[in-house]
Coordinates of C-alpha atoms in Angstrom, one line a residue:
Chain A
X1407 CA 8.2 132.1 28.8
X1408 CA 7.7 135.6 28.3
X1409 CA 3.8 134.8 29.2
X1410 CA 5.2 133.4 32.3
X1411 CA 7.3 136.0 33.2
X1412 CA 4.8 139.1 32.7
X1413 CA 2.6 137.6 35.3
X1414 CA 5.0 136.7 37.8
X1415 CA 5.6 140.6 37.9
X1416 CA 2.8 141.3 37.7
X1417 CA 1.8 139.2 40.9
X1418 CA 4.9 140.4 42.7
X1419 CA 4.4 143.8 41.9
X1420 CA 1.2 144.0 43.3
X1421 CA 2.3 141.9 46.8
X1422 CA 5.0 144.6 46.9
X1423 CA 2.7 147.0 46.4
X1424 CA 0.6 145.6 49.6
X1425 CA 3.7 145.6 51.5
X1426 CA 4.0 149.5 51.8
X1427 CA 7.0 151.2 52.2
X1428 CA 8.9 149.1 54.7
X1429 CA 9.0 146.4 51.8
X1430 CA 12.5 144.8 53.0
X1431 CA 15.3 144.0 50.4
X1432 CA 14.8 140.1 51.2
X1433 CA 11.3 139.9 49.2
X1434 CA 13.7 141.9 46.2
X1435 CA 16.5 138.5 46.6
X1436 CA 13.3 136.0 46.4
X1437 CA 11.9 137.8 43.6
X1438 CA 15.1 137.6 42.0
X1439 CA 16.1 134.2 42.6
X1440 CA 12.5 133.5 41.1
X1441 CA 13.4 135.5 37.6
X1442 CA 17.0 133.8 38.0
X1443 CA 18.4 135.2 34.0
X1444 CA 14.7 136.5 33.1
X1445 CA 14.2 140.1 33.0
X1446 CA 10.6 141.8 32.6
X1447 CA 13.0 144.5 30.7
X1448 CA 12.5 141.7 28.3
X1449 CA 9.6 143.0 27.4
X1450 CA 10.6 146.5 27.1
X1451 CA 13.9 145.6 25.1
X1452 CA 12.1 144.4 22.3
X1453 CA 9.7 147.5 22.5
X1454 CA 12.9 149.7 22.2
X1455 CA 13.9 148.0 18.9
X1456 CA 10.7 148.8 17.1
X1457 CA 10.4 152.7 18.2
X1458 CA 14.3 152.8 16.8
X1459 CA 13.0 151.5 13.8
X1460 CA 9.9 153.2 13.4
X1461 CA 8.9 156.2 11.5
X1462 CA 8.2 159.2 13.5
X1463 CA 7.7 163.0 13.6
X1464 CA 7.3 165.3 10.6
X1465 CA 9.8 164.0 9.1
X1466 CA 8.8 160.0 9.1
X1467 CA 12.3 159.4 9.6
X1468 CA 13.4 156.1 11.7
X1469 CA 16.4 156.8 13.8
X1470 CA 18.8 154.0 12.0
X1471 CA 21.3 157.0 11.2
X1472 CA 21.7 157.9 14.6
X1473 CA 24.8 158.3 15.3
X1474 CA 25.6 157.6 19.2
X1475 CA 29.4 157.8 18.9
X1476 CA 30.4 154.7 17.0
X1477 CA 29.1 155.9 13.7
X1478 CA 25.9 156.2 11.9
X1479 CA 23.1 153.1 13.1
X1480 CA 26.0 151.3 15.3
X1481 CA 24.0 150.6 18.8
X1482 CA 25.8 147.5 19.4
X1483 CA 28.7 148.6 21.8
X1484 CA 28.0 152.2 21.9
X1485 CA 26.4 152.8 25.4
X1486 CA 29.7 151.5 27.2
X1487 CA 31.4 154.4 25.6
X1488 CA 28.7 157.2 27.0
X1489 CA 29.1 160.0 27.6
X1490 CA 30.9 161.1 25.6
X1491 CA 32.1 164.2 23.6
X1492 CA 30.3 164.7 19.9
X1493 CA 32.0 166.9 17.4
X1494 CA 29.0 167.4 15.6
X1495 CA 27.3 169.0 18.7
X1496 CA 30.2 170.4 20.5
X1497 CA 29.0 169.2 23.9
X1498 CA 29.4 165.8 25.8
X1499 CA 26.2 163.8 26.2
X1500 CA 24.6 160.8 27.3
X1501 CA 22.5 158.5 26.1
X1502 CA 19.4 160.6 26.2
X1503 CA 20.9 163.8 25.3
X1504 CA 21.7 162.1 22.2
X1505 CA 18.7 160.6 21.4
X1506 CA 16.9 163.6 21.5
X1507 CA 19.4 165.2 19.0
X1508 CA 18.2 162.0 16.6
X1509 CA 14.8 162.8 17.2
X1510 CA 15.0 166.7 16.4
X1511 CA 17.7 166.5 13.7
X1512 CA 16.3 163.1 11.9
X1513 CA 12.6 163.4 13.0
X1514 CA 12.0 167.0 13.0
X1515 CA 10.6 166.4 16.0
X1516 CA 10.5 169.2 19.0
X1517 CA 12.3 169.7 22.1
X1518 CA 9.0 170.9 24.1
X1519 CA 7.4 167.1 22.9
X1520 CA 10.1 164.5 23.2
X1521 CA 10.4 166.7 27.4
X1522 CA 6.5 166.7 28.0
X1523 CA 6.7 163.2 29.5
X1524 CA 10.3 161.3 28.9
X1525 CA 9.9 159.0 31.8
X1526 CA 7.1 156.6 32.8
X1527 CA 5.0 157.4 36.7
X1528 CA 5.1 154.5 39.0
X1529 CA 2.9 151.8 37.4
X1530 CA 2.7 153.7 34.0
X1531 CA 3.4 152.1 30.3
X1532 CA 6.9 152.9 29.9
X1533 CA 8.1 155.6 27.4
X1534 CA 9.7 155.5 24.6
X1535 CA 13.0 157.2 26.0
X1536 CA 12.9 154.4 28.4
X1537 CA 12.9 151.7 26.3
X1538 CA 15.0 153.1 23.5
X1539 CA 18.0 153.2 26.1
X1540 CA 17.1 150.0 27.5
X1541 CA 17.4 148.3 23.4
X1542 CA 20.9 150.5 23.0
X1543 CA 22.1 149.5 26.5
X1544 CA 21.2 145.5 26.7
X1545 CA 23.7 145.9 23.1
X1546 CA 26.5 146.9 25.7
X1547 CA 26.0 144.3 28.1
X1548 CA 29.9 142.5 29.2
X1549 CA 31.6 145.6 27.5
X1550 CA 33.9 147.4 29.4
X1551 CA 32.6 151.2 30.7
X1552 CA 34.6 153.5 28.9
X1553 CA 33.5 156.5 28.9
X1554 CA 35.1 159.6 27.1
X1555 CA 37.8 161.3 28.9
X1556 CA 40.3 162.6 26.3
X1557 CA 39.1 165.8 25.2
X1558 CA 39.1 168.6 27.4
X1559 CA 35.5 169.3 27.8
X1560 CA 35.2 165.7 28.7
X1561 CA 37.6 166.4 31.5
X1562 CA 35.9 169.1 32.8
X1563 CA 32.7 167.5 32.6
X1564 CA 34.6 164.9 35.1
X1565 CA 35.4 167.8 37.3
X1566 CA 32.1 169.4 37.1
X1567 CA 30.3 166.2 38.1
X1568 CA 33.1 165.6 41.2
X1569 CA 31.8 169.2 42.4
X1570 CA 28.3 168.6 41.7
X1571 CA 28.3 165.2 44.0
X1572 CA 29.1 166.9 46.8
X1573 CA 27.0 170.1 46.1
X1574 CA 24.9 170.6 49.3
X1575 CA 21.5 172.6 49.0
X1576 CA 17.9 173.0 49.8
X1577 CA 16.1 172.4 52.8
X1578 CA 17.6 169.9 54.2
X1579 CA 21.6 170.2 53.1
X1580 CA 22.3 167.1 51.2
X1581 CA 24.0 167.2 48.4
X1582 CA 24.7 163.4 46.4
X1583 CA 28.0 162.7 49.0
X1584 CA 24.9 162.5 52.0
X1585 CA 23.9 159.1 51.0
X1586 CA 26.5 157.8 48.4
X1587 CA 30.2 159.2 49.9
X1588 CA 30.6 156.5 52.9
X1589 CA 30.8 152.5 52.3
X1590 CA 28.6 150.0 53.6
X1591 CA 25.7 152.3 55.4
X1592 CA 22.2 151.6 54.2
X1593 CA 18.8 154.0 54.0
X1594 CA 15.9 152.1 56.6
X1595 CA 17.2 148.8 54.7
X1596 CA 18.4 150.3 51.7
X1597 CA 21.9 149.8 50.9
X1598 CA 23.8 152.4 49.4
X1599 CA 26.3 152.6 47.1
X1600 CA 29.7 153.7 47.8
X1601 CA 29.4 156.2 44.4
X1602 CA 33.5 157.6 45.4
X1603 CA 35.1 153.9 45.0
X1604 CA 34.9 151.9 41.6
X1605 CA 33.1 148.7 43.3
X1606 CA 30.5 150.9 44.6
X1607 CA 30.3 153.2 40.9
X1608 CA 30.5 149.9 38.6
X1609 CA 28.1 147.9 40.5
X1610 CA 25.4 151.1 40.1
X1611 CA 26.4 152.3 37.2
X1612 CA 26.8 149.2 35.1
X1613 CA 22.9 147.5 35.9
X1614 CA 21.4 150.6 34.6
X1615 CA 18.7 151.2 32.8
X1616 CA 17.0 148.9 34.6
X1617 CA 13.8 147.3 35.4
X1618 CA 12.3 148.7 39.1
X1619 CA 10.3 146.4 40.5
X1620 CA 8.5 148.2 43.0
X1621 CA 7.6 150.5 40.2
X1622 CA 6.9 148.6 37.2
X1623 CA 9.0 150.2 34.7
X1624 CA 12.1 150.0 33.5
X1625 CA 14.2 153.4 34.8
X1626 CA 17.2 155.2 32.7
X1627 CA 20.1 156.5 34.7
X1628 CA 18.7 159.7 33.7
X1629 CA 16.1 158.8 35.3
X1630 CA 17.8 157.9 38.4
X1631 CA 19.8 161.1 38.5
X1632 CA 16.9 163.0 38.1
X1633 CA 15.3 160.9 41.2
X1634 CA 18.0 161.3 44.0
X1635 CA 17.7 165.0 43.2
X1636 CA 13.5 164.6 44.5
X1637 CA 15.2 162.9 47.2
X1638 CA 17.6 165.9 48.0
X1639 CA 14.4 168.1 47.8
X1640 CA 16.1 170.1 44.8
X1641 CA 13.7 170.8 41.8
X1642 CA 13.5 168.8 39.1
X1643 CA 16.9 168.3 36.9
X1644 CA 16.7 168.2 33.2
X1645 CA 17.1 165.6 31.1
X1646 CA 20.1 165.2 29.3
X1647 CA 20.9 168.7 31.0
X1648 CA 24.4 169.7 31.2
X1649 CA 24.4 168.8 35.3
X1650 CA 23.0 165.4 34.3
X1651 CA 25.5 164.4 31.9
X1652 CA 27.9 165.5 34.6
X1653 CA 27.3 163.0 37.2
X1654 CA 27.1 160.4 34.8
X1655 CA 31.0 160.8 33.0
X1656 CA 32.0 161.3 37.0
X1657 CA 30.0 157.6 37.9
X1658 CA 30.7 156.2 34.4
X1659 CA 35.0 157.4 35.3
X1660 CA 35.0 156.2 38.6
X1661 CA 32.9 152.3 37.1
X1662 CA 35.4 152.2 34.6
X1663 CA 36.6 149.0 33.3
X1664 CA 33.6 147.3 34.9
X1665 CA 31.5 145.3 32.3
X1666 CA 27.8 146.5 31.9
X1667 CA 25.0 144.4 33.1
X1668 CA 22.5 146.5 31.5
X1669 CA 19.2 146.4 32.2
X1670 CA 19.4 144.9 35.8
X1671 CA 16.7 144.0 38.6
X1672 CA 16.1 146.1 41.1
X1673 CA 13.6 146.6 44.5
Chain B
X129 CA 23.8 163.5 9.4
X130 CA 24.0 166.8 11.8
X131 CA 25.5 169.7 9.9
X132 CA 22.7 171.7 10.9
X133 CA 23.5 171.8 14.4
X134 CA 23.8 175.8 14.5
X135 CA 20.0 176.1 14.4
X136 CA 19.6 173.7 17.8
X137 CA 18.9 177.3 19.9
X138 CA 18.5 175.1 23.2
X139 CA 22.3 173.2 23.4
X140 CA 24.0 175.1 25.6
X141 CA 27.6 175.6 24.4
X142 CA 29.0 173.6 26.6
X143 CA 33.1 174.8 25.8
X144 CA 32.3 177.6 28.5
X145 CA 31.1 175.0 31.1
X146 CA 34.6 175.4 32.6
X147 CA 34.7 178.3 33.9
X148 CA 31.3 177.4 35.3
X149 CA 30.4 177.0 38.7
X150 CA 28.4 174.3 39.8
X151 CA 26.1 176.5 40.9
X152 CA 25.3 178.0 37.3
X153 CA 25.3 174.6 36.2
X154 CA 22.6 173.1 38.3
X155 CA 20.5 176.4 38.2
X156 CA 20.5 175.8 33.6
X157 CA 19.3 171.8 34.7
X158 CA 16.8 171.9 36.5
X159 CA 13.6 173.7 36.5
X160 CA 10.6 174.4 39.0
X161 CA 8.5 171.8 40.6
X162 CA 5.1 172.2 42.4
X163 CA 7.2 173.8 46.4
X164 CA 11.0 172.0 45.2
X165 CA 12.1 175.9 42.9
X166 CA 15.6 176.3 41.7
X167 CA 15.6 179.1 44.8
X168 CA 16.6 176.2 47.1
X169 CA 19.7 175.9 44.6
X170 CA 21.2 178.8 46.2
X171 CA 24.0 177.9 48.9
X172 CA 24.4 179.6 52.2
X173 CA 27.7 179.9 54.3
X174 CA 26.6 176.3 55.8
X175 CA 26.3 174.7 52.5
X176 CA 28.9 176.2 50.8
X177 CA 31.6 175.4 53.5
X178 CA 30.6 172.0 54.0
X179 CA 30.6 171.0 49.7
X180 CA 34.8 170.6 50.0
X181 CA 35.2 167.2 47.9
X182 CA 36.4 164.6 50.5
X183 CA 40.2 164.8 49.3
X184 CA 40.2 168.6 49.9
X185 CA 41.5 170.1 53.9
X186 CA 38.7 171.3 55.8
X187 CA 39.7 175.0 56.6
X188 CA 39.8 174.8 60.1
X189 CA 38.5 178.7 60.8
X190 CA 35.5 178.3 59.0
X191 CA 34.3 175.1 60.3
X192 CA 35.5 177.1 64.1
X193 CA 33.2 179.8 62.9
X194 CA 30.3 177.6 61.6
X195 CA 30.1 176.3 65.1
X196 CA 30.0 179.9 66.4
X197 CA 27.2 181.0 64.6
X198 CA 25.2 177.6 64.0
X199 CA 25.1 177.8 68.0
X200 CA 24.1 181.5 68.1
X201 CA 21.6 180.9 66.3
X202 CA 19.6 178.1 67.8
X203 CA 16.1 178.8 69.4
X204 CA 15.3 177.4 72.6
X205 CA 11.8 176.2 73.1
X206 CA 9.9 179.5 74.3
X207 CA 8.2 178.1 77.7
X208 CA 11.1 176.8 78.7
X209 CA 9.7 173.1 77.9
X210 CA 11.3 170.2 76.2
X211 CA 10.0 167.1 76.4
X212 CA 6.7 166.6 74.3
X213 CA 4.7 163.2 73.5
X214 CA 7.1 160.3 72.9
X215 CA 4.1 159.0 71.0
X216 CA 3.7 161.9 68.4
X217 CA 7.6 161.8 68.4
X218 CA 7.0 158.5 67.2
X219 CA 5.0 159.4 64.1
X220 CA 7.5 161.9 63.1
X221 CA 10.4 159.6 63.5
X222 CA 8.9 157.3 61.0
X223 CA 7.7 160.2 58.9
X224 CA 9.9 160.7 55.3
X225 CA 7.5 162.8 53.9
X226 CA 8.2 166.3 53.1
X227 CA 9.4 168.9 51.0
X228 CA 10.3 166.8 48.1
X229 CA 8.4 168.3 45.1
X230 CA 6.2 165.0 45.1
X231 CA 5.4 165.2 48.3
X232 CA 1.9 167.1 49.6
X233 CA 2.8 170.3 51.3
X234 CA -0.4 171.0 53.6
X235 CA 0.4 167.6 55.1
X236 CA 3.2 168.1 57.8
X237 CA 6.9 167.1 57.0
X238 CA 8.6 164.1 58.6
X239 CA 11.4 163.8 60.6
X240 CA 12.9 160.8 59.0
X241 CA 14.7 159.7 61.8
X242 CA 15.1 155.8 61.0
X243 CA 16.7 156.7 57.7
X244 CA 19.6 157.2 59.1
X245 CA 19.5 156.3 62.8
X246 CA 18.1 153.0 65.2
X247 CA 16.1 154.4 67.8
X248 CA 13.5 151.5 68.6
X249 CA 15.4 147.8 68.8
X250 CA 12.2 146.4 67.5
X251 CA 12.5 148.3 64.8
X252 CA 14.3 146.4 61.7
X253 CA 14.3 149.2 58.7
X254 CA 16.9 151.5 60.2
X255 CA 19.4 153.1 58.2
X256 CA 23.7 153.8 59.7
X257 CA 24.6 156.7 58.3
X258 CA 24.0 158.5 61.6
X259 CA 24.8 156.7 64.8
X260 CA 22.4 154.4 67.0
X261 CA 20.2 156.1 69.7
X262 CA 18.3 153.4 71.2
X263 CA 18.7 153.5 74.9
X264 CA 19.8 157.4 74.0
X265 CA 17.1 158.2 77.1
X266 CA 19.8 156.3 79.8
X267 CA 21.8 159.3 79.7
X268 CA 18.7 160.8 81.5
X269 CA 17.3 164.7 81.6
X270 CA 19.5 167.1 82.8
X271 CA 19.6 170.3 81.9
X272 CA 22.8 169.6 79.8
X273 CA 21.1 166.3 78.3
X274 CA 17.9 168.4 77.2
X275 CA 20.4 171.6 76.2
X276 CA 22.6 169.6 73.6
X277 CA 19.7 167.3 72.4
X278 CA 17.6 170.4 71.9
X279 CA 20.9 172.5 70.0
X280 CA 21.9 168.7 67.5
X281 CA 18.4 168.7 66.7
X282 CA 17.9 172.4 66.3
X283 CA 21.1 172.7 64.2
X284 CA 24.0 170.0 64.0
X285 CA 26.7 172.2 62.7
X286 CA 26.9 173.4 66.4
X287 CA 28.6 170.6 67.6
X288 CA 29.7 168.8 64.3
X289 CA 30.5 170.9 61.7
X290 CA 29.6 169.7 58.5
X291 CA 27.0 166.2 59.8
X292 CA 25.6 165.4 57.3
X293 CA 22.3 165.8 60.1
X294 CA 19.5 168.3 58.7
X295 CA 19.1 171.0 60.5
X296 CA 15.9 170.6 61.4
X297 CA 14.8 173.4 64.2
X298 CA 17.3 176.1 61.8
X299 CA 15.8 175.2 58.6
X300 CA 11.9 174.9 59.4
X301 CA 12.0 171.5 58.9
X302 CA 10.2 170.6 62.0
X303 CA 8.4 173.3 64.0
X304 CA 9.1 173.2 67.7
X305 CA 6.2 170.8 68.9
X306 CA 7.6 168.3 66.5
X307 CA 10.8 168.9 67.9
X308 CA 9.9 168.4 71.6
X309 CA 7.8 165.1 69.9
X310 CA 11.1 163.6 69.2
X311 CA 13.0 165.2 72.4
X312 CA 10.2 163.2 74.0
X313 CA 11.2 159.9 71.7
X314 CA 14.5 159.9 72.4
X315 CA 14.9 160.8 76.0
X316 CA 11.3 159.9 77.7
X317 CA 11.9 156.4 79.7
X318 CA 8.1 155.2 78.8
X319 CA 9.7 155.9 75.0
X320 CA 10.0 152.5 72.9
X321 CA 13.7 153.8 71.8
X322 CA 13.9 153.2 75.9
X323 CA 13.0 149.8 76.4
X324 CA 15.0 147.2 75.6
X325 CA 14.0 143.6 73.6
X326 CA 13.4 141.5 76.4
X327 CA 15.2 137.5 75.9

């Protein structure tokens, strides 16, 4: 079955390539229909599991002792309650920041190496971070989004995320709210999620990480934040940075209560 | 497991985050990438005035000042000619590239009008953040219309403070000739924007 999914996916990706940037949403709907419950992300999920149990770094250690918030090595349900405050780091962290810390602490790897290429290019081979995100998020599927909001730092992360959402800057004066501050709007044919609302935030946040059909790779929530800033004509957002985490906290809290449906399948 | 965290120097102490401004948080969260440098994170007066969360009421005085300053900064076409070539204008309206770190800075910037506006009624891939501009030319080419449309393209805040639209002239996104070509695309009776679909 998997081979069929993969070849279907490849055929469709090349069709979409030819269709170019004006590719209409309809073709993605057809694709989703054709795939049914199948998602090419299943391969990436398997890869993520392999990465989790693989010995890596100078310490030749696995990530099995990594604490994603529910205790060492507990992966099931962990993604749904991120971002959250971690006492050992005295910081609010998203999944990527937490994984980075585990790679440094447990495996002895460097920040430079982890940040060299956290996200793949379009049509590229997926990265370790993308695969781990997919595998970990998949184990929160159907669970309610429940980010931490009890610690003072968790609350201030939400407040900062809200301020960042409205922060206009750059040559085009764009903020997140330019595109995502109203209901029922679209860019060209692309429908835009209204991220101030629970429904809009839930629809968007719950489905990442997602397999991006047009790019042939799995993308994480952190990547999505980075790519929004690229389109805002702003500089590159650093994975696991305070701004990235604050914005994800803003979305997660707005989406709280809705079930995780990751990995999603997107245009 | 992670008791040696004190030695991880990159971890910015988040306990100070409460007092930080969004600018400070962005400055430590972003890095230069090609043409998109962190200097872009600094807000000008318009950006600062227009970054309030929706539930915070707008300051009427600040909005009036913004409108006045925006209008005062508009540069009208040097030769007094407002209308260029609508065919070139169509290219500018369709081009969504420019000023992203993924864009080639040697290529001209686009206006990306279709991202937010309907224009040519035959184009189905139009966005809806801005109003439809189909048949915009029906308003004619009076001096008032030419002036109004030019100012709107140059700096939208002269009329509609805190509009979502970019300041295409004021921020140098489009040059004078491109603005004239967009004017033609909007106003020229020959432009497809002003050609209704025949049934």
